[in-house]
Amino acid sequence: MKTYSIQMEVSGPTAMWTRPDTGDSPVSYPVPTYSAAKGLFEAIVRIETVEIVPVKVEICKPIVFHNYATNYGGPLRKTAIMPHSSYQLLATTLINVCYRIYAEIKPARFSGTLSEKARSQASKGLNALHACQDMFNRRLEKGQWHDTPFLGWREFVPDYIGPFREGTRVQEDISLDLPSFLFSVFEPSGNKQPVYKPDAKVRNGGLVYAE
């Protein structure tokens, strides 16, 4: 079966790929999780009958952590403070990030109820994998999004997201072991089912997402 591959480069002043094991003062992973990478691709294009599967990420700038503070006023505050004030959230984020991310387009693993448009396209024999690849590349080149891309937290938007740039270089001197790496939060069906990888490794600046 033919492989339909896509890729992009993304950079920004701040990113937060939250490690769930760091509690209420969260710390970022050095690289986006599988779910976060998938979300970046799906911010550009979504087609019901296909699934975008991230396969690899490359670190293209040195890893720099930074102390970040923000006021949280959402529903997860404790009852005692909710009526009165915001909660100050302290986090350890990344700054000046840049990544190259690779993915493959595959048939959707969850076959729920399709929209009328999707059923019509399927009945006409449309190659949804090719259509998704073509649409992604076209939108990436033009800077068009299905939804605003963000780097982990919605307030951290990229300063660049697009095709690979000539001057970008992979940080091949970076090798790390990630003993508890969050792979994904949701199943293809949308049900919450966190999955962790106990032996994720960054080697020569790259991490391979393995299912």
Backbone as JSON, one array per atom type, in Angstrom:
{
  "sequence": "MKTYSIQMEVSGPTAMWTRPDTGDSPVSYPVPTYSAAKGLFEAIVRIETVEIVPVKVEICKPIVFHNYATNYGGPLRKTAIMPHSSYQLLATTLINVCYRIYAEIKPARFSGTLSEKARSQASKGLNALHACQDMFNRRLEKGQWHDTPFLGWREFVPDYIGPFREGTRVQEDISLDLPSFLFSVFEPSGNKQPVYKPDAKVRNGGLVYAE",
  "N": [[0.84, -1.19, 0.0], [0.54, 2.21, -0.82], [2.44, 4.79, 0.77], [1.41, 7.7, 2.38], [2.85, 10.55, 3.14], [3.44, 13.36, 5.29], [4.82, 16.5, 6.38], [6.14, 19.04, 8.58], [7.45, 22.18, 9.77], [7.74, 23.77, 12.88], [7.8, 26.55, 15.05], [8.31, 28.65, 17.95], [7.97, 31.2, 20.55], [7.38, 30.19, 23.1], [6.59, 27.06, 24.64], [4.62, 24.33, 25.92], [4.63, 21.18, 26.81], [3.0, 19.25, 28.6], [4.04, 17.34, 31.39], [2.28, 14.9, 32.98], [2.96, 13.81, 35.47], [4.02, 15.79, 37.02], [2.36, 17.3, 38.57], [0.7, 20.07, 40.27], [2.38, 22.14, 39.66], [3.31, 22.23, 36.83], [5.68, 20.69, 34.57], [7.39, 20.86, 31.48], [7.71, 18.37, 28.9], [10.62, 17.79, 26.8], [9.98, 17.55, 24.15], [7.15, 17.58, 21.87], [4.3, 15.62, 22.78], [2.85, 12.61, 21.35], [0.08, 13.04, 21.02], [-0.01, 15.86, 21.07], [1.51, 16.51, 18.82], [-0.09, 15.35, 16.86], [-2.34, 16.97, 17.15], [-1.35, 19.4, 16.16], [-1.02, 18.83, 13.42], [-3.7, 18.27, 12.79], [-4.82, 20.71, 13.21], [-4.5, 21.95, 10.86], [-5.61, 20.38, 8.79], [-8.49, 18.28, 8.55], [-10.03, 15.26, 7.91], [-12.74, 13.13, 7.82], [-12.55, 10.38, 7.21], [-9.92, 9.62, 7.38], [-6.84, 9.24, 9.24], [-4.36, 11.1, 10.83], [-1.14, 10.21, 11.58], [1.38, 10.82, 13.67], [4.87, 10.23, 13.27], [7.51, 10.89, 13.83], [9.61, 13.26, 15.56], [11.83, 16.02, 15.43], [14.26, 17.82, 17.2], [15.1, 21.14, 16.84], [16.28, 23.36, 17.93], [18.29, 24.41, 20.74], [17.43, 22.96, 23.94], [15.72, 24.83, 26.23], [14.67, 25.6, 29.38], [12.15, 27.45, 31.23], [10.9, 29.53, 33.81], [7.49, 30.07, 34.39], [4.62, 32.01, 35.03], [1.13, 32.24, 35.57], [-2.24, 33.49, 35.86], [-4.88, 31.54, 36.81], [-8.26, 31.15, 36.17], [-10.24, 29.26, 35.93], [-12.59, 26.41, 35.98], [-11.4, 24.44, 37.57], [-10.4, 25.33, 39.93], [-10.04, 25.29, 43.53], [-12.89, 24.95, 45.67], [-12.98, 26.81, 47.77], [-11.61, 29.09, 46.9], [-12.78, 29.76, 44.54], [-15.07, 31.61, 44.28], [-13.87, 34.04, 44.7], [-11.2, 34.75, 43.74], [-8.52, 34.42, 41.29], [-6.34, 31.62, 40.62], [-2.93, 31.33, 41.11], [-0.82, 29.94, 38.81], [2.09, 28.13, 38.54], [4.6, 27.2, 36.29], [6.96, 25.2, 34.43], [8.18, 25.94, 31.51], [9.12, 25.63, 28.0], [11.35, 27.65, 26.06], [11.88, 29.5, 23.02], [11.55, 27.51, 20.91], [11.87, 24.98, 18.35], [10.8, 22.68, 15.97], [10.87, 19.86, 13.76], [8.38, 17.96, 12.36], [7.06, 14.8, 11.51], [4.66, 12.83, 9.72], [2.28, 10.21, 8.91], [-0.43, 9.5, 6.72], [-3.29, 7.68, 7.25], [-5.96, 5.22, 6.83], [-8.9, 5.9, 8.74], [-9.15, 4.58, 12.01], [-11.34, 4.4, 13.59], [-14.59, 3.9, 12.85], [-17.06, 5.71, 12.89], [-20.3, 7.31, 12.67], [-20.61, 8.74, 9.54], [-20.51, 11.99, 8.02], [-22.84, 13.5, 5.69], [-21.44, 14.63, 3.56], [-18.96, 13.25, 3.66], [-19.83, 10.64, 3.14], [-20.78, 10.97, 0.55], [-18.42, 11.6, -0.84], [-17.0, 9.22, -0.47], [-18.61, 7.45, -1.88], [-18.1, 8.2, -4.45], [-15.65, 7.24, -4.94], [-13.41, 8.63, -4.05], [-10.01, 9.12, -3.3], [-9.22, 9.38, -0.22], [-6.9, 9.54, 1.32], [-4.9, 10.55, -0.38], [-6.17, 12.96, -1.0], [-6.2, 14.22, 1.49], [-3.45, 14.53, 1.96], [-2.75, 16.25, -0.18], [-4.38, 18.48, 0.4], [-3.38, 19.21, 2.9], [-0.68, 19.95, 2.32], [-1.13, 22.09, 0.6], [-2.55, 23.92, 2.21], [-0.68, 24.31, 4.25], [1.4, 25.58, 2.9], [0.14, 27.96, 2.2], [-0.52, 29.03, 4.63], [-2.97, 28.49, 5.9], [-5.5, 27.53, 8.21], [-7.42, 24.98, 9.85], [-8.02, 25.2, 12.48], [-6.7, 27.32, 15.08], [-3.28, 26.74, 15.43], [-1.39, 25.56, 18.27], [1.14, 25.51, 20.83], [1.08, 23.27, 22.83], [-0.18, 24.6, 25.21], [-3.0, 26.74, 24.78], [-2.47, 29.49, 24.78], [0.06, 29.67, 23.8], [1.11, 30.3, 20.89], [2.43, 29.48, 17.63], [5.27, 31.13, 16.09], [6.05, 30.5, 13.65], [4.83, 28.23, 11.29], [5.05, 25.86, 8.93], [6.39, 24.8, 5.71], [9.55, 22.98, 5.66], [12.42, 24.91, 6.52], [15.37, 26.16, 4.96], [17.54, 27.0, 6.55], [17.28, 25.7, 8.98], [18.45, 23.45, 11.44], [18.87, 20.17, 12.7], [19.28, 19.37, 16.12], [21.67, 17.49, 16.68], [23.27, 16.75, 18.78], [21.76, 16.27, 20.96], [20.62, 13.88, 23.16], [18.36, 11.99, 24.96], [16.77, 10.23, 27.66], [13.45, 9.36, 28.29], [11.74, 8.4, 30.82], [9.02, 8.11, 31.49], [6.81, 8.73, 29.33], [4.17, 10.54, 28.1], [2.08, 9.24, 25.75], [-0.45, 9.26, 24.34], [-3.71, 10.72, 24.91], [-6.35, 10.19, 24.28], [-8.42, 7.59, 22.86], [-8.85, 6.47, 19.4], [-11.62, 6.58, 19.08], [-12.36, 8.68, 20.61], [-12.72, 8.37, 23.29], [-11.49, 8.84, 26.61], [-8.37, 7.64, 27.39], [-5.54, 7.42, 28.68], [-2.22, 6.76, 27.53], [1.0, 5.62, 28.22], [4.5, 5.66, 27.43], [7.12, 3.78, 28.54], [9.82, 3.84, 27.88], [10.76, 5.85, 26.15], [12.94, 7.5, 23.87], [15.14, 10.1, 23.02], [17.26, 10.45, 20.39], [20.16, 11.62, 18.89], [18.91, 14.05, 18.48], [16.36, 13.37, 17.63], [13.09, 11.89, 18.06], [11.3, 8.94, 17.82], [7.97, 8.27, 17.39], [6.26, 5.55, 18.6], [3.74, 3.19, 18.13]],
  "CA": [[0.0, 0.0, 0.0], [1.32, 3.44, -0.91], [2.52, 5.59, 1.98], [1.14, 9.12, 2.2], [3.59, 11.22, 4.2], [3.41, 14.82, 5.37], [5.8, 17.0, 7.34], [6.09, 20.48, 8.77], [8.33, 22.78, 10.76], [6.99, 24.68, 13.75], [8.63, 27.2, 16.05], [7.59, 29.64, 18.74], [8.7, 31.72, 21.71], [7.11, 29.41, 24.31], [5.82, 25.82, 24.45], [4.38, 23.57, 27.15], [4.19, 19.8, 26.56], [2.89, 18.96, 30.04], [4.25, 16.03, 32.02], [1.23, 14.73, 33.99], [3.49, 13.4, 36.76], [4.63, 16.92, 37.72], [1.39, 17.87, 39.49], [0.09, 21.39, 40.09], [3.4, 23.05, 39.11], [3.7, 21.34, 35.74], [6.95, 20.83, 33.85], [7.24, 20.43, 30.09], [8.62, 17.47, 28.2], [11.44, 18.53, 25.82], [9.4, 17.39, 22.81], [5.7, 17.39, 21.91], [3.78, 14.26, 22.85], [2.16, 12.14, 20.15], [-1.21, 13.74, 20.92], [0.22, 17.26, 20.74], [1.93, 16.55, 17.42], [-1.29, 15.05, 16.08], [-3.17, 18.16, 17.2], [-0.8, 20.41, 15.26], [-1.39, 18.46, 12.05], [-5.16, 18.36, 12.61], [-5.19, 22.12, 13.17], [-4.39, 22.38, 9.47], [-6.59, 19.67, 7.97], [-9.18, 17.13, 9.14], [-10.96, 14.54, 7.03], [-13.35, 12.11, 8.68], [-12.23, 8.99, 6.87], [-8.49, 9.36, 7.5], [-6.2, 9.57, 10.51], [-2.97, 11.56, 10.72], [-0.38, 9.47, 12.58], [2.75, 11.31, 13.81], [5.85, 9.15, 13.33], [8.83, 11.33, 14.32], [9.84, 14.68, 15.8], [13.24, 16.38, 15.54], [14.52, 19.06, 17.94], [15.91, 21.98, 15.95], [16.91, 24.41, 18.71], [18.66, 23.9, 22.07], [16.36, 22.89, 24.93], [15.87, 25.86, 27.27], [13.51, 25.68, 30.26], [11.88, 28.81, 31.7], [9.84, 29.63, 34.82], [6.35, 30.8, 33.83], [3.51, 32.16, 35.97], [-0.09, 32.78, 34.99], [-3.4, 33.45, 36.75], [-5.9, 30.62, 36.31], [-9.58, 31.45, 36.7], [-11.16, 28.28, 35.39], [-13.45, 25.61, 36.88], [-10.66, 23.46, 38.37], [-9.97, 25.93, 41.19], [-10.68, 24.76, 44.73], [-14.16, 25.62, 45.99], [-12.76, 27.91, 48.71], [-11.12, 30.3, 46.24], [-13.47, 29.97, 43.27], [-15.9, 32.81, 44.15], [-13.17, 35.27, 45.09], [-10.02, 35.16, 42.99], [-7.85, 33.46, 40.43], [-5.29, 30.79, 41.21], [-1.66, 31.54, 40.4], [-0.26, 28.67, 38.36], [3.51, 28.19, 38.2], [4.95, 26.11, 35.37], [8.28, 25.24, 33.8], [7.93, 25.81, 30.08], [10.27, 25.73, 27.1], [11.36, 28.89, 25.28], [12.61, 29.51, 21.74], [11.52, 26.12, 20.43], [11.7, 24.71, 16.92], [10.73, 21.25, 15.71], [10.38, 19.3, 12.51], [7.49, 16.85, 12.73], [6.71, 13.96, 10.37], [3.46, 12.01, 9.97], [1.71, 9.44, 7.8], [-1.89, 9.55, 6.63], [-3.8, 6.31, 7.17], [-7.42, 5.13, 6.99], [-9.35, 6.08, 10.12], [-9.35, 3.33, 12.74], [-12.67, 4.41, 14.2], [-15.59, 4.14, 11.81], [-18.32, 6.17, 13.44], [-21.26, 7.78, 11.68], [-20.01, 9.73, 8.66], [-21.38, 13.06, 7.56], [-23.34, 13.32, 4.33], [-20.35, 14.97, 2.64], [-17.99, 12.15, 3.64], [-20.45, 9.5, 2.46], [-20.83, 11.3, -0.87], [-17.07, 11.48, -1.38], [-16.65, 7.8, -0.49], [-19.38, 6.79, -2.94], [-17.51, 8.59, -5.73], [-14.34, 6.61, -5.05], [-12.36, 9.58, -3.75], [-8.88, 8.66, -2.5], [-9.18, 10.33, 0.89], [-5.52, 9.69, 1.78], [-4.26, 11.5, -1.3], [-6.84, 14.26, -0.86], [-5.73, 14.81, 2.74], [-2.06, 14.95, 1.74], [-2.76, 17.41, -1.06], [-4.98, 19.61, 1.11], [-2.45, 19.62, 3.95], [0.46, 20.66, 1.73], [-1.6, 23.36, 0.04], [-2.87, 24.83, 3.32], [0.56, 24.63, 4.96], [2.12, 26.55, 2.07], [-0.59, 29.24, 2.19], [-0.77, 29.51, 5.99], [-4.39, 28.37, 6.2], [-5.72, 26.57, 9.29], [-8.76, 24.56, 10.26], [-8.12, 25.76, 13.83], [-5.43, 27.97, 15.4], [-2.31, 25.83, 16.03], [-0.8, 26.04, 19.51], [2.26, 24.7, 21.29], [0.75, 22.66, 24.11], [-1.23, 25.43, 25.79], [-3.58, 27.57, 23.72], [-1.88, 30.82, 24.73], [1.38, 29.59, 23.18], [0.92, 30.11, 19.45], [3.7, 29.48, 16.9], [5.64, 32.27, 15.25], [6.18, 29.94, 12.3], [4.4, 26.86, 11.03], [5.05, 25.78, 7.48], [7.35, 23.85, 5.15], [10.9, 23.02, 6.21], [13.24, 26.04, 6.12], [16.73, 25.74, 4.63], [18.5, 27.29, 7.6], [17.0, 24.94, 10.2], [19.32, 22.3, 11.63], [18.52, 19.28, 13.81], [20.27, 19.39, 17.21], [22.08, 16.08, 16.74], [24.01, 16.5, 20.02], [20.8, 16.03, 22.05], [20.12, 12.52, 23.38], [17.71, 11.96, 26.26], [15.86, 9.14, 28.0], [12.21, 9.84, 28.89], [11.27, 7.15, 31.45], [7.55, 8.03, 31.52], [6.44, 9.69, 28.29], [2.76, 10.47, 27.71], [1.95, 9.0, 24.31], [-1.72, 9.82, 23.87], [-4.72, 10.89, 25.95], [-7.64, 9.66, 23.84], [-8.51, 6.56, 21.84], [-9.41, 6.99, 18.14], [-13.05, 6.81, 19.22], [-12.58, 9.89, 21.39], [-12.78, 8.05, 24.71], [-10.26, 9.15, 27.33], [-7.63, 6.45, 27.78], [-4.13, 7.8, 28.59], [-1.23, 5.71, 27.27], [2.36, 6.08, 28.48], [5.6, 4.85, 26.93], [8.11, 3.8, 29.62], [11.21, 3.82, 27.43], [10.95, 6.76, 25.01], [14.33, 7.97, 23.78], [15.58, 11.07, 22.01], [18.6, 10.09, 19.94], [20.66, 12.51, 17.84], [17.94, 15.12, 18.27], [15.07, 12.9, 17.12], [12.31, 10.89, 18.8], [10.36, 8.2, 16.98], [6.73, 7.87, 18.06], [5.97, 4.15, 18.28], [2.45, 2.74, 18.67]],
  "C": [[0.87, 1.24, 0.0], [1.28, 4.2, 0.41], [2.3, 7.06, 1.65], [1.74, 9.87, 3.39], [3.42, 12.73, 4.13], [4.42, 15.24, 6.43], [5.66, 18.51, 7.46], [7.15, 20.9, 9.78], [7.51, 23.76, 11.58], [7.95, 25.26, 14.79], [7.81, 28.23, 16.8], [8.38, 30.09, 19.94], [8.52, 30.88, 22.97], [6.29, 28.17, 23.95], [5.68, 25.12, 25.79], [3.78, 22.22, 26.81], [4.12, 19.13, 27.93], [3.17, 17.51, 30.41], [3.21, 15.86, 33.12], [1.76, 14.4, 35.38], [4.09, 14.56, 37.55], [3.62, 17.74, 38.52], [0.94, 19.28, 39.18], [1.11, 22.48, 39.77], [4.04, 22.32, 37.93], [5.02, 21.72, 35.07], [6.75, 20.26, 32.45], [8.19, 19.29, 29.74], [9.47, 18.3, 27.24], [10.89, 18.47, 24.4], [7.88, 17.25, 22.93], [5.33, 15.91, 22.02], [3.14, 13.89, 21.51], [0.85, 12.9, 19.95], [-1.03, 15.2, 20.52], [0.65, 17.42, 19.28], [0.74, 16.31, 16.49], [-2.21, 16.27, 16.02], [-2.67, 19.26, 16.29], [-1.15, 20.1, 13.81], [-2.89, 18.67, 11.81], [-5.66, 19.8, 12.71], [-5.19, 22.65, 11.74], [-5.42, 21.68, 8.59], [-7.2, 18.51, 8.76], [-10.12, 16.55, 8.09], [-11.45, 13.33, 7.8], [-12.84, 10.7, 8.45], [-10.74, 8.67, 6.95], [-8.01, 9.75, 8.9], [-4.77, 9.99, 10.24], [-2.19, 10.97, 11.89], [1.04, 10.04, 12.65], [3.73, 10.14, 13.96], [7.19, 9.58, 13.92], [8.83, 12.83, 14.57], [11.34, 14.91, 15.95], [13.36, 17.73, 16.25], [15.49, 19.9, 17.12], [16.45, 23.24, 16.62], [17.28, 23.84, 20.07], [17.47, 23.93, 23.03], [16.64, 23.89, 26.04], [14.57, 25.91, 28.08], [13.39, 27.08, 30.86], [10.75, 28.78, 32.72], [8.73, 30.55, 34.3], [5.25, 30.84, 34.88], [2.32, 32.76, 35.26], [-1.22, 32.68, 36.01], [-4.49, 32.59, 36.11], [-7.23, 30.93, 36.97], [-10.64, 30.48, 36.27], [-11.86, 27.42, 36.43], [-12.71, 24.63, 37.77], [-10.09, 24.07, 39.65], [-10.68, 25.26, 42.37], [-11.91, 25.59, 45.08], [-13.94, 26.86, 46.87], [-12.34, 29.2, 48.02], [-11.93, 30.66, 45.01], [-14.3, 31.26, 43.23], [-15.11, 34.11, 44.24], [-12.04, 35.67, 44.14], [-9.5, 34.05, 42.1], [-6.8, 32.69, 41.22], [-4.01, 31.02, 40.42], [-1.02, 30.19, 40.09], [1.19, 28.89, 37.94], [3.86, 26.98, 37.35], [6.38, 26.29, 34.88], [8.09, 24.91, 32.33], [9.24, 25.73, 29.3], [10.2, 27.08, 26.38], [12.22, 28.7, 24.03], [12.71, 28.11, 21.15], [11.41, 26.07, 18.91], [11.76, 23.2, 16.72], [10.42, 20.99, 14.24], [9.6, 18.04, 12.87], [7.04, 16.13, 11.46], [5.49, 13.11, 10.72], [3.1, 11.23, 8.71], [0.19, 9.53, 7.87], [-2.4, 8.14, 6.39], [-5.32, 6.3, 7.26], [-7.8, 5.23, 8.46], [-9.62, 4.73, 10.77], [-10.72, 3.25, 13.39], [-13.7, 4.8, 13.15], [-16.93, 4.48, 12.44], [-19.27, 6.58, 12.33], [-20.64, 8.9, 10.86], [-21.03, 10.8, 8.3], [-21.84, 12.77, 6.13], [-22.26, 13.61, 3.3], [-19.35, 13.84, 2.52], [-18.56, 10.94, 2.92], [-20.5, 9.74, 0.95], [-19.47, 11.13, -1.52], [-16.65, 10.02, -1.49], [-17.36, 7.08, -1.63], [-18.83, 7.1, -4.33], [-16.11, 8.0, -5.93], [-13.19, 7.55, -4.78], [-11.26, 8.93, -2.9], [-8.66, 9.67, -1.38], [-7.77, 10.56, 1.4], [-4.77, 10.7, 0.93], [-4.86, 12.89, -1.15], [-6.37, 14.97, 0.4], [-4.3, 15.32, 2.59], [-1.99, 16.22, 0.9], [-3.3, 18.65, -0.35], [-4.04, 20.13, 2.2], [-1.32, 20.46, 3.37], [0.04, 22.03, 1.19], [-1.89, 24.36, 1.16], [-1.61, 25.25, 4.08], [1.33, 25.71, 4.21], [1.46, 27.93, 2.14], [-0.82, 29.81, 3.59], [-2.23, 29.5, 6.36], [-4.59, 27.27, 7.25], [-7.19, 26.2, 9.41], [-9.07, 25.13, 11.64], [-6.76, 26.39, 14.14], [-4.46, 26.97, 16.03], [-1.76, 26.42, 17.34], [0.21, 25.02, 20.02], [2.01, 24.19, 22.71], [-0.38, 23.34, 24.84], [-1.71, 26.42, 24.75], [-3.0, 28.98, 23.66], [-0.51, 30.84, 24.06], [1.24, 29.27, 21.69], [2.28, 30.16, 18.74], [3.98, 30.83, 16.26], [5.95, 31.82, 13.82], [5.61, 28.54, 12.31], [4.25, 26.74, 9.52], [6.01, 24.73, 6.98], [8.72, 23.99, 5.82], [11.65, 24.24, 5.65], [14.7, 25.6, 5.94], [17.7, 25.93, 5.79], [18.32, 26.5, 8.88], [17.9, 23.7, 10.26], [18.87, 21.48, 12.85], [19.65, 19.32, 14.84], [20.73, 17.96, 17.49], [22.87, 15.75, 18.0], [23.08, 16.2, 21.19], [20.35, 14.57, 22.05], [19.6, 12.44, 24.81], [16.9, 10.69, 26.43], [14.65, 9.74, 28.72], [11.51, 8.64, 29.53], [9.76, 7.0, 31.53], [7.02, 9.1, 30.58], [4.98, 9.49, 27.91], [2.66, 10.33, 26.2], [0.68, 9.64, 23.77], [-2.71, 9.86, 25.03], [-6.02, 10.19, 25.58], [-7.47, 8.51, 22.85], [-9.02, 7.18, 20.55], [-10.9, 7.29, 18.21], [-13.37, 8.1, 19.96], [-12.68, 9.64, 22.88], [-11.43, 8.33, 25.38], [-9.6, 7.88, 27.82], [-6.13, 6.75, 27.66], [-3.21, 6.59, 28.4], [0.16, 6.31, 27.46], [3.36, 5.12, 27.85], [6.73, 4.92, 27.95], [9.55, 3.95, 29.16], [11.44, 4.71, 26.21], [12.36, 7.34, 25.04], [14.46, 9.02, 22.69], [17.01, 10.71, 21.66], [18.99, 10.97, 18.75], [19.62, 13.57, 17.46], [16.57, 14.68, 17.82], [14.42, 11.87, 18.03], [11.31, 10.25, 17.84], [9.15, 7.83, 17.83], [6.42, 6.44, 17.64], [4.66, 3.77, 18.93], [2.57, 1.31, 19.16]]
}
